[in-house]
PDB file of C-alpha atoms in Angstrom:
ATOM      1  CA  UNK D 237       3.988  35.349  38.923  1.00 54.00           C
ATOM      2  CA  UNK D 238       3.304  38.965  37.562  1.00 53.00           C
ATOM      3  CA  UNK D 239       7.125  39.008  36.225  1.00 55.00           C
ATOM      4  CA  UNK D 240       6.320  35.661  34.282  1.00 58.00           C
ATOM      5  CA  UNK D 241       2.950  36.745  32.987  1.00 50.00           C
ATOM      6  CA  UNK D 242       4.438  40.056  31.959  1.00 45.00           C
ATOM      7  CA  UNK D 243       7.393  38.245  29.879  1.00 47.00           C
ATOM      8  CA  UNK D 244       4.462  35.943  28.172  1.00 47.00           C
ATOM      9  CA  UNK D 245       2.727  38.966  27.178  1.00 47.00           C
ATOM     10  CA  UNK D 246       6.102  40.851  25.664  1.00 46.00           C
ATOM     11  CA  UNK D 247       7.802  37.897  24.049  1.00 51.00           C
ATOM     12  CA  UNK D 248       4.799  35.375  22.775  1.00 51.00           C
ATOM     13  CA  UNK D 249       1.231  37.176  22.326  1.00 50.00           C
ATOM     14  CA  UNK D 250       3.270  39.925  19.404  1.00 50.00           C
ATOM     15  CA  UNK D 251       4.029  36.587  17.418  1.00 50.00           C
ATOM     16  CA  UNK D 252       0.325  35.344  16.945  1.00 51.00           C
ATOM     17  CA  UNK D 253      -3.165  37.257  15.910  1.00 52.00           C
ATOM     18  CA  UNK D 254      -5.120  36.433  19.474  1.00 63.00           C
ATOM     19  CA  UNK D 255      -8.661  35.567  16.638  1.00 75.00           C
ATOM     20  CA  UNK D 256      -8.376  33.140  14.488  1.00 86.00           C
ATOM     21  CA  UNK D 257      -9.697  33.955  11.108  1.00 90.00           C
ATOM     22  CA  UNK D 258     -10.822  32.781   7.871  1.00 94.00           C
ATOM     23  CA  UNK D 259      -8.712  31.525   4.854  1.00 93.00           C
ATOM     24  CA  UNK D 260      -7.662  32.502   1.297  1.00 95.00           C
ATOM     25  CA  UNK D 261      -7.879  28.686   0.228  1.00 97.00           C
ATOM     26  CA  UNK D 262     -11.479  26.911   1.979  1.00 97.00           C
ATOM     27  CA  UNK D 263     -13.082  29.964   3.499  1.00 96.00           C
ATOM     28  CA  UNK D 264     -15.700  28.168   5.383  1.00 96.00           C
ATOM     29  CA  UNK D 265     -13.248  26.074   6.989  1.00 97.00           C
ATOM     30  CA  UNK D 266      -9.795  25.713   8.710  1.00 97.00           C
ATOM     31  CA  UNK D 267      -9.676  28.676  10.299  1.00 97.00           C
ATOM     32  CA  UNK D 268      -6.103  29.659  11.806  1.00 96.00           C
ATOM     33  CA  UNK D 269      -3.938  32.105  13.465  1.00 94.00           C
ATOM     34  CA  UNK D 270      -0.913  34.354  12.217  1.00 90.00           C
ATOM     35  CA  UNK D 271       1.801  33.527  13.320  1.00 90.00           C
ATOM     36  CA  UNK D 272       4.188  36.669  12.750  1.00 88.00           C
ATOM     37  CA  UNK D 273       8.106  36.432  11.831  1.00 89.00           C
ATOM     38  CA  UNK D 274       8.144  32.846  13.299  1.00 91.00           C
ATOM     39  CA  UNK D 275      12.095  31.532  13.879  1.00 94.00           C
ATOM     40  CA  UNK D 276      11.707  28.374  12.408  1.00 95.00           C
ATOM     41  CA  UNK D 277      10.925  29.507   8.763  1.00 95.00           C
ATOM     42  CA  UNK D 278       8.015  28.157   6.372  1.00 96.00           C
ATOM     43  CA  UNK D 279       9.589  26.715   3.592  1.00 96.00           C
ATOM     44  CA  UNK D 280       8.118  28.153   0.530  1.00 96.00           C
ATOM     45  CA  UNK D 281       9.878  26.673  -2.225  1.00 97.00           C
ATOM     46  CA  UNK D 282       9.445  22.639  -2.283  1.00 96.00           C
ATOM     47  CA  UNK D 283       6.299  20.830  -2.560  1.00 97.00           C
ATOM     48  CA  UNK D 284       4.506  20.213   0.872  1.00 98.00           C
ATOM     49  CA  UNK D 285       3.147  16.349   0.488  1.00 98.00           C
ATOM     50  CA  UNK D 286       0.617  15.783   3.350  1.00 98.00           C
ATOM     51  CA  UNK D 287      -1.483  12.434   4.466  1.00 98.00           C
ATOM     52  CA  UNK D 288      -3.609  12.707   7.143  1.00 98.00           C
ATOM     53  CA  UNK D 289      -4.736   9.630   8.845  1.00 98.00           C
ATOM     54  CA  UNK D 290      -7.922  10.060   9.721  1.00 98.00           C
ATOM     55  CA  UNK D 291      -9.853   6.731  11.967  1.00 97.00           C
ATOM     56  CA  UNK D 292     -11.715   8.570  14.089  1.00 97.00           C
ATOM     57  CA  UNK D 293     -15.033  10.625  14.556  1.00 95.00           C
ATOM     58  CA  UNK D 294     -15.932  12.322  17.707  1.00 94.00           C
ATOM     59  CA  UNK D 295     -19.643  12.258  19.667  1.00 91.00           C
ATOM     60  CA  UNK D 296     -21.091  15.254  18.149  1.00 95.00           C
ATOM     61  CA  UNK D 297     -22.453  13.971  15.096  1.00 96.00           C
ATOM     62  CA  UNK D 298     -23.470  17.386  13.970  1.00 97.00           C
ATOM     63  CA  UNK D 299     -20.225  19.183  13.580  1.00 97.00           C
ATOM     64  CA  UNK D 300     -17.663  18.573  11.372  1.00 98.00           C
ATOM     65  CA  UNK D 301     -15.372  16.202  11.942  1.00 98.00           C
ATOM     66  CA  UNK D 302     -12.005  18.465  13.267  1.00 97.00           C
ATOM     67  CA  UNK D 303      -9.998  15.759  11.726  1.00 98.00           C
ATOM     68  CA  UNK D 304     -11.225  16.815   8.152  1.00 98.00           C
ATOM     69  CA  UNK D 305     -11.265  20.376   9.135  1.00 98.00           C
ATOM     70  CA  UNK D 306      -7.334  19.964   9.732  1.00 98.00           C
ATOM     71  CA  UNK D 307      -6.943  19.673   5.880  1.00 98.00           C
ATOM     72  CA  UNK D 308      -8.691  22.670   5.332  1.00 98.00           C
ATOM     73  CA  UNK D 309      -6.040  24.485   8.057  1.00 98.00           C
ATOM     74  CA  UNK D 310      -3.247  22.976   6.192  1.00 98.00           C
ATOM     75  CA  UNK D 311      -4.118  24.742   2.762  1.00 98.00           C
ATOM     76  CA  UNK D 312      -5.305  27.847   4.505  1.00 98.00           C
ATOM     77  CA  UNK D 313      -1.948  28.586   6.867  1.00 97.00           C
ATOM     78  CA  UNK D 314       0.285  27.567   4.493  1.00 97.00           C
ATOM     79  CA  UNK D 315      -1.331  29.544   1.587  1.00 97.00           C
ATOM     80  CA  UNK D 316      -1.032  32.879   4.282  1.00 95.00           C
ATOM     81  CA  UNK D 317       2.553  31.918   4.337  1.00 95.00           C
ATOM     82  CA  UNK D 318       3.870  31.798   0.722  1.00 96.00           C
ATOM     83  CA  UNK D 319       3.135  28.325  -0.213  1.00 97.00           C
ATOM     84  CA  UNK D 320       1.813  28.395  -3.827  1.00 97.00           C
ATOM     85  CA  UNK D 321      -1.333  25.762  -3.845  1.00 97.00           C
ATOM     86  CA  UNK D 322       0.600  24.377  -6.765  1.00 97.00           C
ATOM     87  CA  UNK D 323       3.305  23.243  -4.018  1.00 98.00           C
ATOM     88  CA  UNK D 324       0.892  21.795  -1.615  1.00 98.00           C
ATOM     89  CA  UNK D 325      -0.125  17.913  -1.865  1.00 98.00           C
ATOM     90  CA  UNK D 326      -2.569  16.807   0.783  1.00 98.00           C
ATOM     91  CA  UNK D 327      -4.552  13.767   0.665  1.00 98.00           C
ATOM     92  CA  UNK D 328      -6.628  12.089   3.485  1.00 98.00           C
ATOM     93  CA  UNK D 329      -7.283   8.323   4.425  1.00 98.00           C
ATOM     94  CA  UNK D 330     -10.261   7.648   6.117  1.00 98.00           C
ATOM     95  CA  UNK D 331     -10.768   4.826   7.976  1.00 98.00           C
ATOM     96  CA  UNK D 332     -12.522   3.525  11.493  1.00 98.00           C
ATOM     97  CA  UNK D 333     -15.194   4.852  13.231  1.00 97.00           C
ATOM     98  CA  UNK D 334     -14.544   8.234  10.725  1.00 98.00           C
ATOM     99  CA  UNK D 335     -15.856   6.275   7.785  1.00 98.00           C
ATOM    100  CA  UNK D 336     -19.637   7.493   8.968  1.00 98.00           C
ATOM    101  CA  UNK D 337     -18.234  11.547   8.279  1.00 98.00           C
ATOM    102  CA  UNK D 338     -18.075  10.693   4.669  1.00 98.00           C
ATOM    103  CA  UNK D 339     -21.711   8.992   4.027  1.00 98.00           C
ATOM    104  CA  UNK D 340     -24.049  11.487   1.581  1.00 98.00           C
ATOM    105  CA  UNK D 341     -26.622  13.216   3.067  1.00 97.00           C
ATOM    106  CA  UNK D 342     -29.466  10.442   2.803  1.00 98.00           C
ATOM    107  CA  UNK D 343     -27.575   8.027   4.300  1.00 98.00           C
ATOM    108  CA  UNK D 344     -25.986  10.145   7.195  1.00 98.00           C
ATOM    109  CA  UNK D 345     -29.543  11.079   7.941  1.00 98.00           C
ATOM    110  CA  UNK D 346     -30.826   7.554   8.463  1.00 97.00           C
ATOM    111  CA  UNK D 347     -27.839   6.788  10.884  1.00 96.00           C
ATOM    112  CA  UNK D 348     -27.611  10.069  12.330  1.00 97.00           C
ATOM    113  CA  UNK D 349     -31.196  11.755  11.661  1.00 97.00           C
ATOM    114  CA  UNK D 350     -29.496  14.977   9.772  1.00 98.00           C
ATOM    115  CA  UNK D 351     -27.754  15.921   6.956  1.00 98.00           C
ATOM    116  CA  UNK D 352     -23.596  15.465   6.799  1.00 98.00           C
ATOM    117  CA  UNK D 353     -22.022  18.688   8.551  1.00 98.00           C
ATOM    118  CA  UNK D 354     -19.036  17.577   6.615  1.00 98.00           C
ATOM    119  CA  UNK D 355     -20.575  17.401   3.343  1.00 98.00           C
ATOM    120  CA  UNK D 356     -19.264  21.009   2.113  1.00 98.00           C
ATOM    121  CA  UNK D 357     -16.127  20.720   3.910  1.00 98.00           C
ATOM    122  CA  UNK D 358     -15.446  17.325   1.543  1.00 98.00           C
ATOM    123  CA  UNK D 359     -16.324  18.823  -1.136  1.00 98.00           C
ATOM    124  CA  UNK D 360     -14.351  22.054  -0.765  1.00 98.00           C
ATOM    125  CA  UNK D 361     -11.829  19.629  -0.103  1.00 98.00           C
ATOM    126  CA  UNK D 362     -11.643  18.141  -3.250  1.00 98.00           C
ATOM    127  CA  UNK D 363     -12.136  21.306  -5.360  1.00 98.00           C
ATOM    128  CA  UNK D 364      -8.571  22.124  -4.233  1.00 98.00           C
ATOM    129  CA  UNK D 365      -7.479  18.953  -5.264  1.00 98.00           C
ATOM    130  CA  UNK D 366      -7.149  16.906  -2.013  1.00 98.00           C
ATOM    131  CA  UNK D 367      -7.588  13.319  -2.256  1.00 98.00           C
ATOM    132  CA  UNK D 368     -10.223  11.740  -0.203  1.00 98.00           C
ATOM    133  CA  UNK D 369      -9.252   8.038   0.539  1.00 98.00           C
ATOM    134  CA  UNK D 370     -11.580   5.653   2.063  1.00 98.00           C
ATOM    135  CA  UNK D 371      -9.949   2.400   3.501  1.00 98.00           C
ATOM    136  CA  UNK D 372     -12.094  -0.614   1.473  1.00 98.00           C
ATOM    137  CA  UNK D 373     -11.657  -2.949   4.245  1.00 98.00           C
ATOM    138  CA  UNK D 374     -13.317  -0.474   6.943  1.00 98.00           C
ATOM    139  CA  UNK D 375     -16.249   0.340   4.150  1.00 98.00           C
ATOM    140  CA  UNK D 376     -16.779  -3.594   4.162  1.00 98.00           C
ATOM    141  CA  UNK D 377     -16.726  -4.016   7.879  1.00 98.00           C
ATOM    142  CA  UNK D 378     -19.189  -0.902   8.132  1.00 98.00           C
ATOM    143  CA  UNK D 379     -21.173  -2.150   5.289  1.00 98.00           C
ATOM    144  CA  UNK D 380     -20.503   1.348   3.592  1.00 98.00           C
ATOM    145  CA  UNK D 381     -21.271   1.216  -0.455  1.00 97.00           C
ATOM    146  CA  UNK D 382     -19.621   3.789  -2.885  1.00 97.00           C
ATOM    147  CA  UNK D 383     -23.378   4.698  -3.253  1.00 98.00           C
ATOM    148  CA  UNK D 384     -23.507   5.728   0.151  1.00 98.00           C
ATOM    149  CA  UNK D 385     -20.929   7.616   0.285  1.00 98.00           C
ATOM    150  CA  UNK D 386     -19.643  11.379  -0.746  1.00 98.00           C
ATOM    151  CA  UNK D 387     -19.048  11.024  -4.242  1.00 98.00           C
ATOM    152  CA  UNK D 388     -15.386  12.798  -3.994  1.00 98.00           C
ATOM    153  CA  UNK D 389     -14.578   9.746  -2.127  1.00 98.00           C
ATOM    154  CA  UNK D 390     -11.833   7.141  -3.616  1.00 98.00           C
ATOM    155  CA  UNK D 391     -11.817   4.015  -1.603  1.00 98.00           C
ATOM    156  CA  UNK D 392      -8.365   1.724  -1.759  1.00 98.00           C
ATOM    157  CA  UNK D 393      -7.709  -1.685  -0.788  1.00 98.00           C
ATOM    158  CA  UNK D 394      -7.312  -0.354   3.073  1.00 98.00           C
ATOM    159  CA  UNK D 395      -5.973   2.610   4.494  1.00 98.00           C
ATOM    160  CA  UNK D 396      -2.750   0.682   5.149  1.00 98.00           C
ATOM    161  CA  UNK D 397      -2.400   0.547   1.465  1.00 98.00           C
ATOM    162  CA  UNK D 398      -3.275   3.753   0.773  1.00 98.00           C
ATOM    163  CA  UNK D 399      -0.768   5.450   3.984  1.00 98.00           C
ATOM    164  CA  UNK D 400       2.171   2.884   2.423  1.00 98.00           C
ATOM    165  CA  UNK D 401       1.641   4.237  -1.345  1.00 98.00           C
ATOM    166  CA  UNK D 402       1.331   7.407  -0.492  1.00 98.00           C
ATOM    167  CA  UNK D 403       4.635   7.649   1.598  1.00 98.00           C
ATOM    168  CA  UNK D 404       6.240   6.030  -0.893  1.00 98.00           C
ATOM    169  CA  UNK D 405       5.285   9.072  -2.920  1.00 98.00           C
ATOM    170  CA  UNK D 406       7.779  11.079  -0.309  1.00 98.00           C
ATOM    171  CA  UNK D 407       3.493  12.232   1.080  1.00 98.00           C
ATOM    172  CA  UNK D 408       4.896  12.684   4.993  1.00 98.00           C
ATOM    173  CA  UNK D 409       2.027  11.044   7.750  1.00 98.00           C
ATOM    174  CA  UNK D 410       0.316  12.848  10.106  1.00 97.00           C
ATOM    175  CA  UNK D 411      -1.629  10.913  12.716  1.00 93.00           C
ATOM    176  CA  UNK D 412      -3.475  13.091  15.617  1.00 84.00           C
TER     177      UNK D 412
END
């Protein structure tokens, strides 16, 4: 056991930063962790086209939603490792259950009796160009208005519609 733990600690802990720490792109958010001289190489030259679908929200109303924070550690690692911002293209499609983490602040407060946590994250968000995509069909079933919601948020047809288009623009899906 000692002989395995000691190879773990030679081989894999030099090639990560054992904190995670703060980005250069939304510095309130998406914290990560270096990764040094990793094998399998970051490609830094063509654009990196990103949708996340997002249809879930988790029980702790007053944290962010990690789902939305993985945008924000998208930009930030891949900004630490060469990729311009100009080269990264990340849009998210909300949908389900996660259509509550994108309500403004009065109307997150009536359902959840405080103010968004993932207000600043959104908006952060969408200063660095990220789309914010909210699926029409779950806004109707939710009875969600545009009024209600974050004003960076675009709503489409459904999310189906909105993950289809957007793959269609080469955008490659990630679904946790």
């Amino acid at each position: 056991m000692k002989s395995k733990l000691a190879t773990y600690f030679i081989f894999v802990v030099p090639f990560l930063m054992l904190s995670q720490k703060k980005g250069n792109v939304i510095t309130e958010y998406g914290k990560t962790f270096t990764v040094v001289n990793p094998e399998y190489k970051t490609d830094t030259i063509n654009n990196l086209k990103v949708v996340f679908d997002i249809g879930r929200t988790f029980a702790d109303s007053s944290k962010v939603n990690p789902l939305i924070n993985t945008a924000a550690r998208f930009l930030n690692m891949h900004e630490e490792a060469g990729v311009s911002l100009e080269k990264l293209k990340v849009a998210m499609v909300i949908h389900g259950s996660a259509a509550h983490d994108i309500l403004n602040n009065k109307n997150y407060k009536t359902k959840y009796g405080i103010d968004n946590p993932n207000t600043k994250l959104v908006s952060a968000l969408s200063e660095k160009g990220v789309q914010i995509i909210l699926c029409g069909q779950t806004a109707a079933y939710r009875k969600i208005t545009k009024t209600q919601s974050l004003p960076e948020v675009q709503y489409a047809l459904s999310a189906m519609t909105a993950l289809v288009q957007l793959q269609n623009e080469n955008y490659r899906l990630i679904n946790f």
